[in-house]
GROMACS .gro file of C-alpha atoms in nm:
model
  337
    1MET     CA    1   0.792   0.092  -0.654
    2LYS     CA    2   0.483  -0.098  -0.761
    3ARG     CA    3   0.151   0.083  -0.750
    4ALA     CA    4  -0.170  -0.097  -0.651
    5LEU     CA    5  -0.531   0.017  -0.656
    6ILE     CA    6  -0.779  -0.145  -0.417
    7THR     CA    7  -1.155  -0.108  -0.443
    8GLY     CA    8  -1.320  -0.185  -0.111
    9ILE     CA    9  -1.007  -0.083   0.080
   10THR     CA   10  -1.208  -0.001   0.394
   11GLY     CA   11  -1.348  -0.354   0.421
   12GLN     CA   12  -1.200  -0.654   0.599
   13ASP     CA   13  -1.006  -0.783   0.300
   14GLY     CA   14  -0.911  -0.441   0.169
   15SER     CA   15  -0.757  -0.337   0.499
   16TYR     CA   16  -0.552  -0.655   0.534
   17LEU     CA   17  -0.443  -0.630   0.171
   18ALA     CA   18  -0.330  -0.271   0.225
   19ASP     CA   19  -0.127  -0.391   0.525
   20LEU     CA   20   0.034  -0.660   0.313
   21LEU     CA   21   0.114  -0.444   0.011
   22LEU     CA   22   0.258  -0.158   0.216
   23GLY     CA   23   0.478  -0.413   0.391
   24LYS     CA   24   0.604  -0.521   0.050
   25GLY     CA   25   0.693  -0.165  -0.047
   26TYR     CA   26   0.395  -0.086  -0.271
   27GLU     CA   27   0.238   0.252  -0.320
   28VAL     CA   28  -0.126   0.182  -0.234
   29HIS     CA   29  -0.432   0.368  -0.360
   30GLY     CA   30  -0.785   0.297  -0.245
   31ILE     CA   31  -1.129   0.397  -0.367
   32ILE     CA   32  -1.379   0.499  -0.100
   33ARG     CA   33  -1.735   0.625  -0.121
   34ARG     CA   34  -1.816   0.972   0.004
   35ALA     CA   35  -2.026   0.954   0.322
   36SER     CA   36  -2.133   1.190   0.599
   37THR     CA   37  -1.945   0.983   0.855
   38PHE     CA   38  -1.595   0.835   0.856
   39ASN     CA   39  -1.581   0.469   0.752
   40THR     CA   40  -1.205   0.417   0.752
   41SER     CA   41  -1.162   0.260   1.096
   42ARG     CA   42  -1.003  -0.057   0.957
   43ILE     CA   43  -0.723   0.138   0.787
   44ASP     CA   44  -0.674   0.426   1.028
   45HIS     CA   45  -0.373   0.249   1.184
   46LEU     CA   46  -0.191   0.275   0.851
   47TYR     CA   47  -0.168   0.651   0.900
   48ALA     CA   48  -0.061   0.626   1.263
   49ASP     CA   49   0.315   0.617   1.200
   50PRO     CA   50   0.427   0.790   0.879
   51HIS     CA   51   0.784   0.676   0.951
   52ILE     CA   52   0.671   0.316   0.886
   53ASN     CA   53   0.470   0.364   0.570
   54GLY     CA   54   0.580   0.709   0.461
   55VAL     CA   55   0.329   0.876   0.233
   56ARG     CA   56   0.253   0.565   0.033
   57MET     CA   57  -0.120   0.526   0.084
   58PHE     CA   58  -0.373   0.749  -0.086
   59LEU     CA   59  -0.753   0.745  -0.083
   60HIS     CA   60  -0.972   0.862  -0.370
   61TYR     CA   61  -1.345   0.925  -0.371
   62GLY     CA   62  -1.528   0.712  -0.622
   63ASP     CA   63  -1.813   0.472  -0.677
   64LEU     CA   64  -1.863   0.155  -0.879
   65SER     CA   65  -2.170   0.315  -1.037
   66ASP     CA   66  -1.961   0.598  -1.187
   67SER     CA   67  -1.776   0.468  -1.492
   68VAL     CA   68  -1.645   0.810  -1.600
   69ASN     CA   69  -1.468   0.860  -1.268
   70LEU     CA   70  -1.319   0.510  -1.287
   71VAL     CA   71  -1.171   0.576  -1.632
   72LYS     CA   72  -1.024   0.909  -1.518
   73LEU     CA   73  -0.876   0.753  -1.204
   74LEU     CA   74  -0.715   0.462  -1.388
   75TYR     CA   75  -0.578   0.689  -1.660
   76GLU     CA   76  -0.423   0.911  -1.392
   77LEU     CA   77  -0.284   0.636  -1.166
   78LYS     CA   78  -0.188   0.367  -1.417
   79PRO     CA   79  -0.162   0.105  -1.140
   80ASP     CA   80   0.046  -0.207  -1.187
   81GLU     CA   81  -0.214  -0.413  -1.001
   82ILE     CA   82  -0.586  -0.365  -0.942
   83TYR     CA   83  -0.762  -0.559  -0.667
   84HIS     CA   84  -1.138  -0.538  -0.711
   85LEU     CA   85  -1.284  -0.622  -0.370
   86ALA     CA   86  -1.573  -0.373  -0.342
   87ALA     CA   87  -1.927  -0.509  -0.351
   88GLN     CA   88  -2.259  -0.525  -0.174
   89SER     CA   89  -2.128  -0.834  -0.003
   90HIS     CA   90  -2.396  -0.941   0.244
   91VAL     CA   91  -2.574  -1.246   0.102
   92ARG     CA   92  -2.892  -1.219   0.310
   93VAL     CA   93  -2.924  -0.846   0.237
   94SER     CA   94  -2.892  -0.914  -0.137
   95PHE     CA   95  -3.243  -1.066  -0.128
   96ASP     CA   96  -3.377  -0.735   0.005
   97ILE     CA   97  -3.188  -0.514  -0.244
   98PRO     CA   98  -3.134  -0.736  -0.548
   99GLU     CA   99  -3.121  -0.456  -0.807
  100TYR     CA  100  -2.859  -0.258  -0.616
  101THR     CA  101  -2.659  -0.576  -0.550
  102SER     CA  102  -2.667  -0.665  -0.920
  103ASP     CA  103  -2.555  -0.319  -1.026
  104ILE     CA  104  -2.270  -0.277  -0.779
  105THR     CA  105  -2.151  -0.637  -0.731
  106GLY     CA  106  -2.210  -0.743  -1.091
  107VAL     CA  107  -2.211  -0.456  -1.339
  108GLY     CA  108  -1.957  -0.265  -1.127
  109THR     CA  109  -1.697  -0.522  -1.234
  110ILE     CA  110  -1.771  -0.457  -1.602
  111ARG     CA  111  -1.725  -0.087  -1.539
  112ILE     CA  112  -1.376  -0.142  -1.399
  113LEU     CA  113  -1.276  -0.388  -1.673
  114GLU     CA  114  -1.400  -0.147  -1.937
  115ALA     CA  115  -1.216   0.138  -1.763
  116ILE     CA  116  -0.893  -0.064  -1.788
  117ARG     CA  117  -0.955  -0.113  -2.160
  118GLU     CA  118  -1.052   0.250  -2.220
  119ALA     CA  119  -0.751   0.384  -2.030
  120GLU     CA  120  -0.528   0.150  -2.235
  121ILE     CA  121  -0.329   0.036  -1.932
  122ARG     CA  122  -0.176  -0.309  -1.875
  123SER     CA  123  -0.270  -0.352  -1.512
  124ARG     CA  124  -0.298  -0.698  -1.364
  125PHE     CA  125  -0.658  -0.736  -1.245
  126TYR     CA  126  -0.791  -0.940  -0.953
  127GLN     CA  127  -1.162  -1.012  -0.923
  128ALA     CA  128  -1.291  -1.115  -0.580
  129SER     CA  129  -1.509  -1.409  -0.674
  130SER     CA  130  -1.695  -1.608  -0.412
  131SER     CA  131  -1.779  -1.962  -0.306
  132GLU     CA  132  -2.143  -1.844  -0.304
  133MET     CA  133  -2.130  -1.889  -0.682
  134PHE     CA  134  -2.140  -2.267  -0.625
  135GLY     CA  135  -2.461  -2.234  -0.423
  136LYS     CA  136  -2.641  -2.563  -0.472
  137ALA     CA  137  -2.308  -2.740  -0.501
  138GLN     CA  138  -2.286  -2.983  -0.791
  139SER     CA  139  -1.983  -3.166  -0.652
  140VAL     CA  140  -1.800  -3.200  -0.320
  141PRO     CA  141  -1.549  -3.051  -0.270
  142GLN     CA  142  -1.576  -2.757  -0.508
  143THR     CA  143  -1.290  -2.683  -0.750
  144GLU     CA  144  -1.225  -2.437  -1.032
  145LYS     CA  145  -1.412  -2.678  -1.263
  146THR     CA  146  -1.729  -2.718  -1.051
  147PRO     CA  147  -2.038  -2.574  -1.229
  148PHE     CA  148  -2.197  -2.271  -1.067
  149TRP     CA  149  -2.551  -2.278  -0.925
  150PRO     CA  150  -2.593  -1.952  -0.729
  151ARG     CA  151  -2.872  -1.930  -0.472
  152SER     CA  152  -2.890  -1.555  -0.405
  153PRO     CA  153  -2.879  -1.226  -0.596
  154TYR     CA  154  -2.528  -1.184  -0.454
  155GLY     CA  155  -2.421  -1.522  -0.590
  156VAL     CA  156  -2.575  -1.444  -0.930
  157ALA     CA  157  -2.391  -1.109  -0.943
  158LYS     CA  158  -2.063  -1.278  -0.854
  159VAL     CA  159  -2.111  -1.534  -1.134
  160PHE     CA  160  -2.165  -1.242  -1.374
  161SER     CA  161  -1.841  -1.082  -1.252
  162PHE     CA  162  -1.650  -1.409  -1.279
  163TRP     CA  163  -1.743  -1.461  -1.643
  164ALA     CA  164  -1.693  -1.093  -1.724
  165THR     CA  165  -1.336  -1.128  -1.598
  166VAL     CA  166  -1.280  -1.441  -1.806
  167ASN     CA  167  -1.435  -1.272  -2.109
  168TYR     CA  168  -1.212  -0.963  -2.090
  169ARG     CA  169  -0.910  -1.188  -2.040
  170GLU     CA  170  -0.993  -1.387  -2.353
  171SER     CA  171  -1.124  -1.100  -2.565
  172TYR     CA  172  -0.875  -0.824  -2.492
  173GLY     CA  173  -0.572  -1.005  -2.352
  174LEU     CA  174  -0.611  -0.854  -2.004
  175ARG     CA  175  -0.408  -1.024  -1.735
  176ALA     CA  176  -0.725  -1.075  -1.533
  177SER     CA  177  -0.774  -1.339  -1.265
  178ASN     CA  178  -1.051  -1.467  -1.040
  179GLY     CA  179  -0.989  -1.567  -0.681
  180ILE     CA  180  -1.277  -1.793  -0.578
  181LEU     CA  181  -1.245  -1.740  -0.206
  182PHE     CA  182  -1.440  -1.947   0.042
  183ASN     CA  183  -1.549  -1.785   0.369
  184HIS     CA  184  -1.263  -1.608   0.542
  185GLU     CA  185  -1.301  -1.434   0.876
  186SER     CA  186  -1.109  -1.220   1.125
  187PRO     CA  187  -1.156  -0.967   1.405
  188ARG     CA  188  -1.208  -0.708   1.128
  189ARG     CA  189  -1.510  -0.894   0.989
  190GLY     CA  190  -1.824  -0.681   0.965
  191GLU     CA  191  -2.050  -0.709   1.267
  192THR     CA  192  -2.354  -0.823   1.065
  193PHE     CA  193  -2.177  -1.135   0.931
  194VAL     CA  194  -2.262  -1.447   1.128
  195THR     CA  195  -1.912  -1.529   1.254
  196ARG     CA  196  -1.847  -1.181   1.392
  197LYS     CA  197  -2.203  -1.162   1.520
  198ILE     CA  198  -2.130  -1.475   1.722
  199SER     CA  199  -1.787  -1.373   1.855
  200ARG     CA  200  -1.915  -1.028   1.949
  201ALA     CA  201  -2.217  -1.173   2.129
  202VAL     CA  202  -1.998  -1.421   2.317
  203ALA     CA  203  -1.786  -1.135   2.453
  204ALA     CA  204  -2.093  -0.931   2.548
  205ILE     CA  205  -2.264  -1.227   2.719
  206LYS     CA  206  -1.947  -1.314   2.907
  207HIS     CA  207  -1.940  -0.956   3.039
  208ASP     CA  208  -2.312  -0.972   3.133
  209LEU     CA  209  -2.402  -0.709   2.873
  210GLN     CA  210  -2.621  -0.935   2.659
  211ASN     CA  211  -2.851  -1.226   2.740
  212GLU     CA  212  -2.911  -1.410   2.414
  213LEU     CA  213  -2.807  -1.442   2.052
  214PHE     CA  214  -3.049  -1.490   1.762
  215LEU     CA  215  -2.927  -1.683   1.458
  216GLY     CA  216  -3.081  -1.826   1.141
  217ASN     CA  217  -2.991  -2.162   0.986
  218LEU     CA  218  -2.762  -2.342   1.229
  219ASP     CA  219  -2.709  -2.637   0.995
  220ALA     CA  220  -2.547  -2.444   0.708
  221LYS     CA  221  -2.195  -2.576   0.649
  222ARG     CA  222  -1.911  -2.346   0.549
  223ASP     CA  223  -1.539  -2.364   0.478
  224TRP     CA  224  -1.396  -2.097   0.710
  225GLY     CA  225  -1.041  -1.961   0.685
  226TYR     CA  226  -0.838  -1.668   0.820
  227ALA     CA  227  -0.863  -1.347   0.616
  228PRO     CA  228  -0.497  -1.230   0.635
  229GLU     CA  229  -0.387  -1.559   0.476
  230TYR     CA  230  -0.643  -1.520   0.199
  231VAL     CA  231  -0.531  -1.171   0.100
  232GLU     CA  232  -0.179  -1.310   0.063
  233GLY     CA  233  -0.339  -1.557  -0.176
  234MET     CA  234  -0.484  -1.265  -0.373
  235TRP     CA  235  -0.138  -1.114  -0.405
  236ARG     CA  236   0.011  -1.446  -0.516
  237ILE     CA  237  -0.256  -1.481  -0.782
  238LEU     CA  238  -0.149  -1.152  -0.940
  239GLN     CA  239   0.220  -1.248  -0.927
  240HIS     CA  240   0.139  -1.543  -1.153
  241ASP     CA  241   0.266  -1.489  -1.507
  242GLN     CA  242  -0.078  -1.513  -1.667
  243GLY     CA  243  -0.441  -1.455  -1.579
  244ASP     CA  244  -0.608  -1.760  -1.427
  245ASP     CA  245  -0.873  -1.870  -1.177
  246PHE     CA  246  -0.799  -2.016  -0.833
  247VAL     CA  247  -0.998  -2.156  -0.542
  248LEU     CA  248  -0.871  -2.053  -0.199
  249ALA     CA  249  -1.013  -2.268   0.083
  250THR     CA  250  -0.919  -2.479   0.385
  251GLY     CA  251  -1.078  -2.804   0.269
  252GLU     CA  252  -1.272  -2.833   0.596
  253THR     CA  253  -1.640  -2.763   0.657
  254HIS     CA  254  -1.819  -2.678   0.980
  255THR     CA  255  -2.176  -2.581   1.065
  256VAL     CA  256  -2.286  -2.249   1.209
  257ARG     CA  257  -2.385  -2.453   1.514
  258GLU     CA  258  -2.024  -2.573   1.551
  259PHE     CA  259  -1.897  -2.218   1.523
  260ALA     CA  260  -2.133  -2.103   1.799
  261GLU     CA  261  -2.054  -2.402   2.019
  262THR     CA  262  -1.678  -2.351   1.980
  263ALA     CA  263  -1.699  -1.977   2.040
  264PHE     CA  264  -1.900  -2.008   2.361
  265ALA     CA  265  -1.684  -2.296   2.485
  266HIS     CA  266  -1.377  -2.076   2.439
  267VAL     CA  267  -1.498  -1.865   2.732
  268ASP     CA  268  -1.645  -2.159   2.925
  269LEU     CA  269  -2.009  -2.099   2.837
  270ASP     CA  270  -2.274  -2.343   2.712
  271TRP     CA  271  -2.403  -2.211   2.381
  272LYS     CA  272  -2.740  -2.384   2.421
  273LYS     CA  273  -2.830  -2.150   2.707
  274TYR     CA  274  -2.797  -1.838   2.492
  275VAL     CA  275  -2.853  -1.914   2.122
  276LYS     CA  276  -3.206  -1.878   1.988
  277HIS     CA  277  -3.338  -1.942   1.639
  278ASP     CA  278  -3.494  -1.656   1.442
  279PRO     CA  279  -3.638  -1.737   1.095
  280ARG     CA  280  -3.589  -1.375   0.989
  281TYR     CA  281  -3.218  -1.447   0.948
  282GLU     CA  282  -3.276  -1.737   0.709
  283ARG     CA  283  -3.240  -1.697   0.334
  284PRO     CA  284  -3.524  -1.767   0.088
  285ALA     CA  285  -3.287  -2.016  -0.081
  286GLU     CA  286  -3.018  -2.167   0.139
  287VAL     CA  287  -2.668  -2.279   0.051
  288ASP     CA  288  -2.632  -2.596   0.255
  289LEU     CA  289  -2.273  -2.709   0.203
  290LEU     CA  290  -1.956  -2.536   0.086
  291ILE     CA  291  -1.612  -2.693   0.102
  292GLY     CA  292  -1.328  -2.601  -0.130
  293ASP     CA  293  -1.034  -2.780  -0.287
  294ALA     CA  294  -0.734  -2.545  -0.312
  295SER     CA  295  -0.499  -2.801  -0.470
  296LYS     CA  296  -0.440  -2.583  -0.776
  297ALA     CA  297  -0.340  -2.284  -0.562
  298LYS     CA  298  -0.104  -2.501  -0.361
  299LYS     CA  299   0.058  -2.647  -0.671
  300ILE     CA  300   0.094  -2.328  -0.877
  301LEU     CA  301   0.105  -2.050  -0.615
  302ASP     CA  302   0.252  -2.243  -0.320
  303TRP     CA  303  -0.042  -2.117  -0.114
  304GLU     CA  304  -0.214  -2.310   0.163
  305PRO     CA  305  -0.393  -2.202   0.482
  306LYS     CA  306  -0.227  -2.250   0.820
  307VAL     CA  307  -0.491  -2.118   1.065
  308ARG     CA  308  -0.760  -2.381   1.114
  309PHE     CA  309  -1.114  -2.364   1.243
  310HIS     CA  310  -1.069  -2.382   1.620
  311GLU     CA  311  -0.777  -2.139   1.616
  312LEU     CA  312  -0.974  -1.897   1.398
  313VAL     CA  313  -1.271  -1.900   1.635
  314GLY     CA  314  -1.037  -1.839   1.930
  315ILE     CA  315  -0.870  -1.545   1.753
  316MET     CA  316  -1.205  -1.379   1.691
  317VAL     CA  317  -1.347  -1.434   2.039
  318ASP     CA  318  -1.025  -1.318   2.208
  319ALA     CA  319  -1.021  -1.002   1.994
  320ASP     CA  320  -1.381  -0.915   2.086
  321MET     CA  321  -1.313  -0.988   2.453
  322GLU     CA  322  -1.013  -0.755   2.436
  323LEU     CA  323  -1.210  -0.491   2.248
  324LEU     CA  324  -1.487  -0.496   2.507
  325ALA     CA  325  -1.239  -0.475   2.793
  326HIS     CA  326  -1.087  -0.153   2.656
  327ARG     CA  327  -1.399   0.024   2.535
  328ALA     CA  328  -1.704   0.156   2.708
  329PRO     CA  329  -1.961  -0.124   2.677
  330ARG     CA  330  -2.218   0.106   2.521
  331GLU     CA  331  -1.972   0.209   2.251
  332HIS     CA  332  -1.886  -0.151   2.170
  333LEU     CA  333  -2.249  -0.254   2.146
  334GLY     CA  334  -2.332   0.039   1.922
  335LYS     CA  335  -2.573   0.204   2.166
  336LEU     CA  336  -2.621   0.573   2.224
  337PRO     CA  337  -2.472   0.710   2.547
   0.00000   0.00000   0.00000
């Protein structure tokens, strides 16, 4: 039985990856931060039926700022595969807390790589790199060879983590890989990210529980894919015989405006009646256009996305409509009773 360790297991990607790995017979371990409230809602279903998964998922308290704990945990677990997904991952927020973002999203990766070296284990390592590293894109579409020009503290931290991973691969022979993932969404996406903010608002407006939706830059173009397909790409990257770097993307780009228009149209509403612009949601430095070329992943890993833009938007809106139909509206909207 293979053993995998996932940082960020309670996030969108971490939860889907845990689903995938358990389905493949892995023993899965996840690192979570200690908090006064439960933050495991995305993975609670994995404990629902022990006859399906047995006792093959374990959670450990830890933090990317605590290198001693990371060394101890890796020495104890000796995982075959490590998926490093944890980060301060909200781009707009990274402008407000740049030091924290740099420490956790950037230096946190060095701490894990150094823990692998200190524990003297031969784990395969996956670093969750990001299309935000391309920022002010120097070529269209973006490939593994496109120069980075990050436009946010988050993007800068991710560039640091990318090169740290390459450096440890070349310096110490670690089987370490970067997955440069373009935007990937799902019903498990955090509610402060623009796609989920839109799909959630559409459901609330359709049920007469909300009147308007405030968004920032409607002209920003992104390459949006479906998260469960992208975590399979992560797994395929670590099954490759050697450490390498791969872009995972759909090769299509759409504006935030198109996402909003498609989402509202899915429930027969005119987005123009409800969407309002709010400059507070704009970034000090914008990333105008991201579109990825995943040819290398297709050729070497036999990976390519199947869920396209309009289907993705429909999946997210339908999920939030369903969620709202089966929950008290106040609970869904995060309001006090």
